[in-house]
Coordinates of C-alpha atoms and ligand atoms in Angstrom, one line a residue:
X1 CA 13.7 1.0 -33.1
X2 CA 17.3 -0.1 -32.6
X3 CA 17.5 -4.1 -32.4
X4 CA 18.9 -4.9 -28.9
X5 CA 23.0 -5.0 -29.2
X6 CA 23.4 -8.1 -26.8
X7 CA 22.9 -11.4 -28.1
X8 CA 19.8 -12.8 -25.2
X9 CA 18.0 -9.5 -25.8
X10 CA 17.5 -6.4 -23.3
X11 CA 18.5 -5.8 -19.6
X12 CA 15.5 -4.9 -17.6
X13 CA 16.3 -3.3 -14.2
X14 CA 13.9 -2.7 -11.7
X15 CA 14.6 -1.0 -8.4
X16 CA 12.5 0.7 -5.5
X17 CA 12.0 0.3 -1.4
X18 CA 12.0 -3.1 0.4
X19 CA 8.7 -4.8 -0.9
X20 CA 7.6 -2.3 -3.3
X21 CA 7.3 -5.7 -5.6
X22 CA 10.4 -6.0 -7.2
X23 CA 11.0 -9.7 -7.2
X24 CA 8.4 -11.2 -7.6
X25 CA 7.4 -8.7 -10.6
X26 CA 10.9 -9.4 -12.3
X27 CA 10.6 -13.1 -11.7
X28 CA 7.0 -13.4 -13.8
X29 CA 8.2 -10.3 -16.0
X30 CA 11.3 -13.0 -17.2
X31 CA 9.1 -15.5 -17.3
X32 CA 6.8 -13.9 -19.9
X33 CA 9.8 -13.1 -21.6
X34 CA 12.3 -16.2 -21.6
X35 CA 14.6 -14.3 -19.9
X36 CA 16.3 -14.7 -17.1
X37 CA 16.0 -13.0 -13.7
X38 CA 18.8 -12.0 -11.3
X39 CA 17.4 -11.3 -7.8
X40 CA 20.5 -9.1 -6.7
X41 CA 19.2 -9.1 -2.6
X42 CA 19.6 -13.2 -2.8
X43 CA 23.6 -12.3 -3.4
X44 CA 23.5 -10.3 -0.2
X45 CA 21.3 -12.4 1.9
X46 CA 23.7 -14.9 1.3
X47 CA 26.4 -13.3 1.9
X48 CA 25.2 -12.3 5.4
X49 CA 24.1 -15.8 6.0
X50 CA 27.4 -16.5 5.4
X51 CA 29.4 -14.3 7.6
X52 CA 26.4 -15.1 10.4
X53 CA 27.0 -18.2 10.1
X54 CA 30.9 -18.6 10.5
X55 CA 30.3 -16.3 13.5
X56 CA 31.8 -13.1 11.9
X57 CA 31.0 -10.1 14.4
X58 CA 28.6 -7.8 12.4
X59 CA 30.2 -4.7 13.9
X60 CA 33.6 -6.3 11.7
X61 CA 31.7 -6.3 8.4
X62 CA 33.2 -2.9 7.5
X63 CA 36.1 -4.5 7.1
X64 CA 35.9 -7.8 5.8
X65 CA 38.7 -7.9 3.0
X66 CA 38.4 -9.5 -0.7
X67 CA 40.3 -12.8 0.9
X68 CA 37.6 -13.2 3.5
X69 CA 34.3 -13.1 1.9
X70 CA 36.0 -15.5 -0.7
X71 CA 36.5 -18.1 2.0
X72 CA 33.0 -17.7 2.5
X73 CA 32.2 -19.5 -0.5
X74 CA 29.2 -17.7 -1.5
X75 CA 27.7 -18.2 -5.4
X76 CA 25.1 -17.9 -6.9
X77 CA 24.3 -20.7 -10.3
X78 CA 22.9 -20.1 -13.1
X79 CA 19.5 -22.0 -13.6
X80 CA 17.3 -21.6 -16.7
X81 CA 15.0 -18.9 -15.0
X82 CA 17.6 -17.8 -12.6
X83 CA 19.6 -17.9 -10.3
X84 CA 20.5 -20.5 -7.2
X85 CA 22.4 -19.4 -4.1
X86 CA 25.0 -21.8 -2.7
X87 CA 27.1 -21.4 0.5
X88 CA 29.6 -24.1 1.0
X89 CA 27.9 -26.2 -1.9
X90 CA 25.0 -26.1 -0.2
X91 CA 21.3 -24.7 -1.9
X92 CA 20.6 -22.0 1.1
X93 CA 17.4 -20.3 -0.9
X94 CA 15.1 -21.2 2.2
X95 CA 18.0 -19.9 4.6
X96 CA 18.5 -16.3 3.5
X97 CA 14.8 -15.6 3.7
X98 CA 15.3 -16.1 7.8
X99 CA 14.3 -13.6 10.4
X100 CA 18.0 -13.3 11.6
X101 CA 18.9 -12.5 7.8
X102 CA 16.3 -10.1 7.0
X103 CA 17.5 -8.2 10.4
X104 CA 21.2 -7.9 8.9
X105 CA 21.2 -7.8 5.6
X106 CA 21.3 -4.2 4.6
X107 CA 24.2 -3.9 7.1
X108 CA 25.9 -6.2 5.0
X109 CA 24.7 -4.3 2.1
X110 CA 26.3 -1.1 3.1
X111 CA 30.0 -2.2 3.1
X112 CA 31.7 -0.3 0.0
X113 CA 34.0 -3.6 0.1
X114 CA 31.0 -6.3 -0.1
X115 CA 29.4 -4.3 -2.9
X116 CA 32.8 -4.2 -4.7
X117 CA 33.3 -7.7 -4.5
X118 CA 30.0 -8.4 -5.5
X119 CA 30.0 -6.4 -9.1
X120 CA 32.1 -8.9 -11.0
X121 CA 29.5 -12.4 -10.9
X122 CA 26.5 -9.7 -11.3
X123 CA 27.5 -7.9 -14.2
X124 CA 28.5 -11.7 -15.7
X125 CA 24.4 -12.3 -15.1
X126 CA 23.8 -9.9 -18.0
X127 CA 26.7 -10.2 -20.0
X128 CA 24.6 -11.6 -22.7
X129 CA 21.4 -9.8 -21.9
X130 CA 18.5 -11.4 -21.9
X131 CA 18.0 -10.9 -17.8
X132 CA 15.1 -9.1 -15.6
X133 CA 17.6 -7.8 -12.0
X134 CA 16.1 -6.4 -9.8
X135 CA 17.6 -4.6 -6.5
X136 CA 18.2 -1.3 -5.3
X137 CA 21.3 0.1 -7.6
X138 CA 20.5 -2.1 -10.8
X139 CA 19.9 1.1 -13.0
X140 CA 22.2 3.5 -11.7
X141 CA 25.4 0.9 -10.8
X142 CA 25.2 -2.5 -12.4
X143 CA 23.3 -2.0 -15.3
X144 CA 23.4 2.0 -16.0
X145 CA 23.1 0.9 -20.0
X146 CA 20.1 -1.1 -19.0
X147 CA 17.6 -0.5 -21.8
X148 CA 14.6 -0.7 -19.8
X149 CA 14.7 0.7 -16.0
X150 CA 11.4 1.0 -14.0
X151 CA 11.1 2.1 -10.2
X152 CA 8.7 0.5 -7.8
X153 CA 7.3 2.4 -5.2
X154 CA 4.0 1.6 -3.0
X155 CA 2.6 3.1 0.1
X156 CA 4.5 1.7 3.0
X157 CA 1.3 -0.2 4.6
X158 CA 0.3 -1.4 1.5
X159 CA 3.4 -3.3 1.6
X160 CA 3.2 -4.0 4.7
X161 CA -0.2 -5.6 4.2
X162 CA 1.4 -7.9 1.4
X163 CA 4.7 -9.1 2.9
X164 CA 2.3 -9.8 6.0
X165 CA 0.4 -11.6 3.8
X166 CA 2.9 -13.6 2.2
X167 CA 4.1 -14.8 5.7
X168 CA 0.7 -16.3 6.4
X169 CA 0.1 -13.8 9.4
X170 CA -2.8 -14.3 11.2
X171 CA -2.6 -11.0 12.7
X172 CA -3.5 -8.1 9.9
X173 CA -4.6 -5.6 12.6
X174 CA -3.7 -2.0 12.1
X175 CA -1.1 -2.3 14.5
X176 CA 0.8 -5.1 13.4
X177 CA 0.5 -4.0 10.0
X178 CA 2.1 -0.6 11.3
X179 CA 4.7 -2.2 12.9
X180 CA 6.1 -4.0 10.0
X181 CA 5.5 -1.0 7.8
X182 CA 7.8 0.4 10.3
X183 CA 10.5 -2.3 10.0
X184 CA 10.4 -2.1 6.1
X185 CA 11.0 1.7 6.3
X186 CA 13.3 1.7 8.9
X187 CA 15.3 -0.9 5.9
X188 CA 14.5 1.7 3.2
X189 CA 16.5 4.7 5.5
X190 CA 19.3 2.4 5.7
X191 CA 20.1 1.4 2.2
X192 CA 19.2 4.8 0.4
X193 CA 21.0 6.7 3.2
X194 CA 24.4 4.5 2.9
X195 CA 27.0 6.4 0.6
X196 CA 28.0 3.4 -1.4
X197 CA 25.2 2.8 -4.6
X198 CA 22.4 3.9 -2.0
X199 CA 18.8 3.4 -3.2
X200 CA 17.6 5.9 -5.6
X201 CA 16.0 6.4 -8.9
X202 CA 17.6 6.4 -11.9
X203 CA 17.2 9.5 -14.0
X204 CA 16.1 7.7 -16.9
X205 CA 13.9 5.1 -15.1
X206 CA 10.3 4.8 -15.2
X207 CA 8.5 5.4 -12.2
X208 CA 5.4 2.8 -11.1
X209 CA 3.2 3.1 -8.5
X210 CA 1.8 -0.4 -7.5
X211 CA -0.4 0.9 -4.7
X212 CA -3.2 0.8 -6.8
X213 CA -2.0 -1.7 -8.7
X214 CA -3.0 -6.0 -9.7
X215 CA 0.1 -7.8 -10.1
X216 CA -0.7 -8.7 -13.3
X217 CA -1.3 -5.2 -14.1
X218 CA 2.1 -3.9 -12.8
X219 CA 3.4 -7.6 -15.0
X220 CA 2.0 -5.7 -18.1
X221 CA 2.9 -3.0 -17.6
X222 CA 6.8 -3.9 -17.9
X223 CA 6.6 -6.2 -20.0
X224 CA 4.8 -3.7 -22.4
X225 CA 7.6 -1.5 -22.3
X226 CA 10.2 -4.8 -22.4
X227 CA 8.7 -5.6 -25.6
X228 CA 8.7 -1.8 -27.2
X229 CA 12.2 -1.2 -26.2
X230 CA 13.6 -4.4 -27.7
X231 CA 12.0 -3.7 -30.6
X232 CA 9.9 -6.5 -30.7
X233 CA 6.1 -6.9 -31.4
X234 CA 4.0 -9.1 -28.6
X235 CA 3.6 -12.2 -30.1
X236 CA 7.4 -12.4 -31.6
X237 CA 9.8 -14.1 -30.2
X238 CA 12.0 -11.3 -27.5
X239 CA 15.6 -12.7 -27.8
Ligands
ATP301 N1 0.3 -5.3 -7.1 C1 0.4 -6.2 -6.1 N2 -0.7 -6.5 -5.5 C2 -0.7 -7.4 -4.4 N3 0.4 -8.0 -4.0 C3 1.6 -7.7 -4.6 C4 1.6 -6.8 -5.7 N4 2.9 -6.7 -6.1 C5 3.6 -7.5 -5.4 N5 2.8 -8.2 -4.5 C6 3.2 -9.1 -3.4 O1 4.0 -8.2 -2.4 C7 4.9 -9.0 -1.8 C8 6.3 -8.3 -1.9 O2 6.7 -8.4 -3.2 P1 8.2 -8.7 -3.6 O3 8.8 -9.7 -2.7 O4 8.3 -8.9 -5.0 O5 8.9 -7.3 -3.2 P2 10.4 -6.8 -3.3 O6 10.3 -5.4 -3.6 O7 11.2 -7.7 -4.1 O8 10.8 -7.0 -1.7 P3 12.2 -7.0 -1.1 O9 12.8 -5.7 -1.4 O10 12.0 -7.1 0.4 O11 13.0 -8.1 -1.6 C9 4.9 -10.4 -2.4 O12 4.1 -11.2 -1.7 C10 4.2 -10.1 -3.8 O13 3.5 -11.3 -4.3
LIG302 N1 21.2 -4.4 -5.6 C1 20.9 -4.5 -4.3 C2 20.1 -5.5 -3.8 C3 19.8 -5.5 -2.5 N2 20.4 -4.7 -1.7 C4 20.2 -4.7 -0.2 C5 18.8 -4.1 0.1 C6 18.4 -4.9 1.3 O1 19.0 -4.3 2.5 C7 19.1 -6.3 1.1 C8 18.2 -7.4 0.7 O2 17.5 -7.0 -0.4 P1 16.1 -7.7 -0.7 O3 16.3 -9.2 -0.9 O4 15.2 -7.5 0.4 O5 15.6 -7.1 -2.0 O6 20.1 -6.0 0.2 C9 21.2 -3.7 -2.2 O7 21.8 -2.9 -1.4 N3 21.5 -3.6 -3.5

């Protein structure tokens, strides 16, 4: 097996539809493996926060120049498991996870310009390797020498059921459960129908189905192939 030829160890990219499990998978994946993990939507949602915020009219996004979104003064930090996003200096990690955000965000996502702009401070994130991203074009844009891509998919009210879940809904009838499976979906069309990096599945990626799935399971899974790609036996240090 070749040794990994950056100096933190592998990049592990993991894409798929809204809630297919991406984040949180990457997140306990880096974890395992002293890496770090780059949650690629956070640079987005912050982004759209942003321009929400300082009253930008979404139907202008298209063409928000270079000059503009840096006077948004969007970044994201380094931490030692990740990554913090600041607008203004100020920590908005509870803020991008708002209703109004979730709405807008993959508007923001579509503009060629954003995503341009964007590139730069996430390809620095793996620079040294060492780094679980997850998003929608990790494998096929950001990272396309990735050594390790795998693409999440799960059946749309499954992931309903969890992201309903995760909000503490009281309500899991099979309506509203539809409903949101709806909303998630009508997300998906958006970002893999764009034309700039839309969502799709890298030709070299491996495909998971977490339907059927524990977390752990889909955890061990990755991490499994983590370890065999770097090169690296399970109880050996990954970097
Ligand atoms: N196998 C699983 N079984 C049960 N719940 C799961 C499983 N995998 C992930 N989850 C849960 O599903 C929810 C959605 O996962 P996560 O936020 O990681 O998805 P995502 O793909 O990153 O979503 P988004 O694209 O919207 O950011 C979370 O609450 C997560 O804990
Ligand atoms: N690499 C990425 C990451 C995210 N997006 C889009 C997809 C969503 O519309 C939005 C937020 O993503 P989430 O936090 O829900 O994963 O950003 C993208 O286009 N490319």
């Amino acid at each position: 097996m070749t040794p990994p030829k950056r100096p933190d160890g592998i990049i592990i990219a993991l894409d798929g539809p809204a809630g297919s499990g991406k984040s949180s998978t990457a997140r306990a994946v880096a974890a395992r493996l002293g890496y770090r993990h780059l949650d690629s939507g956070g640079f987005y949602r912050a982004i759209t926060y942003a321009a929400l915020r300082a009253g930008i009219d979404p139907d202008s996004w298209g063409s928000l120049t270079h000059a503009q979104l840096d006077t948004l003064d969007v970044h994201g930090h380094a931490t030692e498991t990740g990554y913090r996003m600041t607008v203004g200096g100020r920590d908005v990690s509870a803020e991008i996870r708002a209703p109004e955000v979730n709405a807008h965000v993959s508007q923001m996502a579509a503009v060629a310009g954003v995503r341009e702009w964007l590139m730069d401070a996430l390809r620095e994130a793996g620079a040294r390797g060492g780094l679980v991203a997850d998003g929608r074009d990790i494998g096929t844009v950001v990272f396309p020498d990735a050594e390790l891509k795998a693409y999440l998919i799960c059946d749309p009210e499954e992931r309903a059921l969890r992201r309903l879940r995760e909000q503490g809904a009281d309500d899991l009838s099979t309506e509203h459960v539809r409903a949101e499976a709806a909303r998630l979906q009508g997300r998906d069309q958006i970002d893999s129908s764009r034309e700039a990096a839309p969502l799709r599945q890298a030709d070299d990626a491996v495909v998971i189905d977490t339907t059927q799935l524990t977390f752990d399971e889909q955890v061990a899974r990755i991490e499994g192939l983590a370890r065999e790609r770097a090169g690296i036996d399970r109880n050996a240090d990954v970097s």
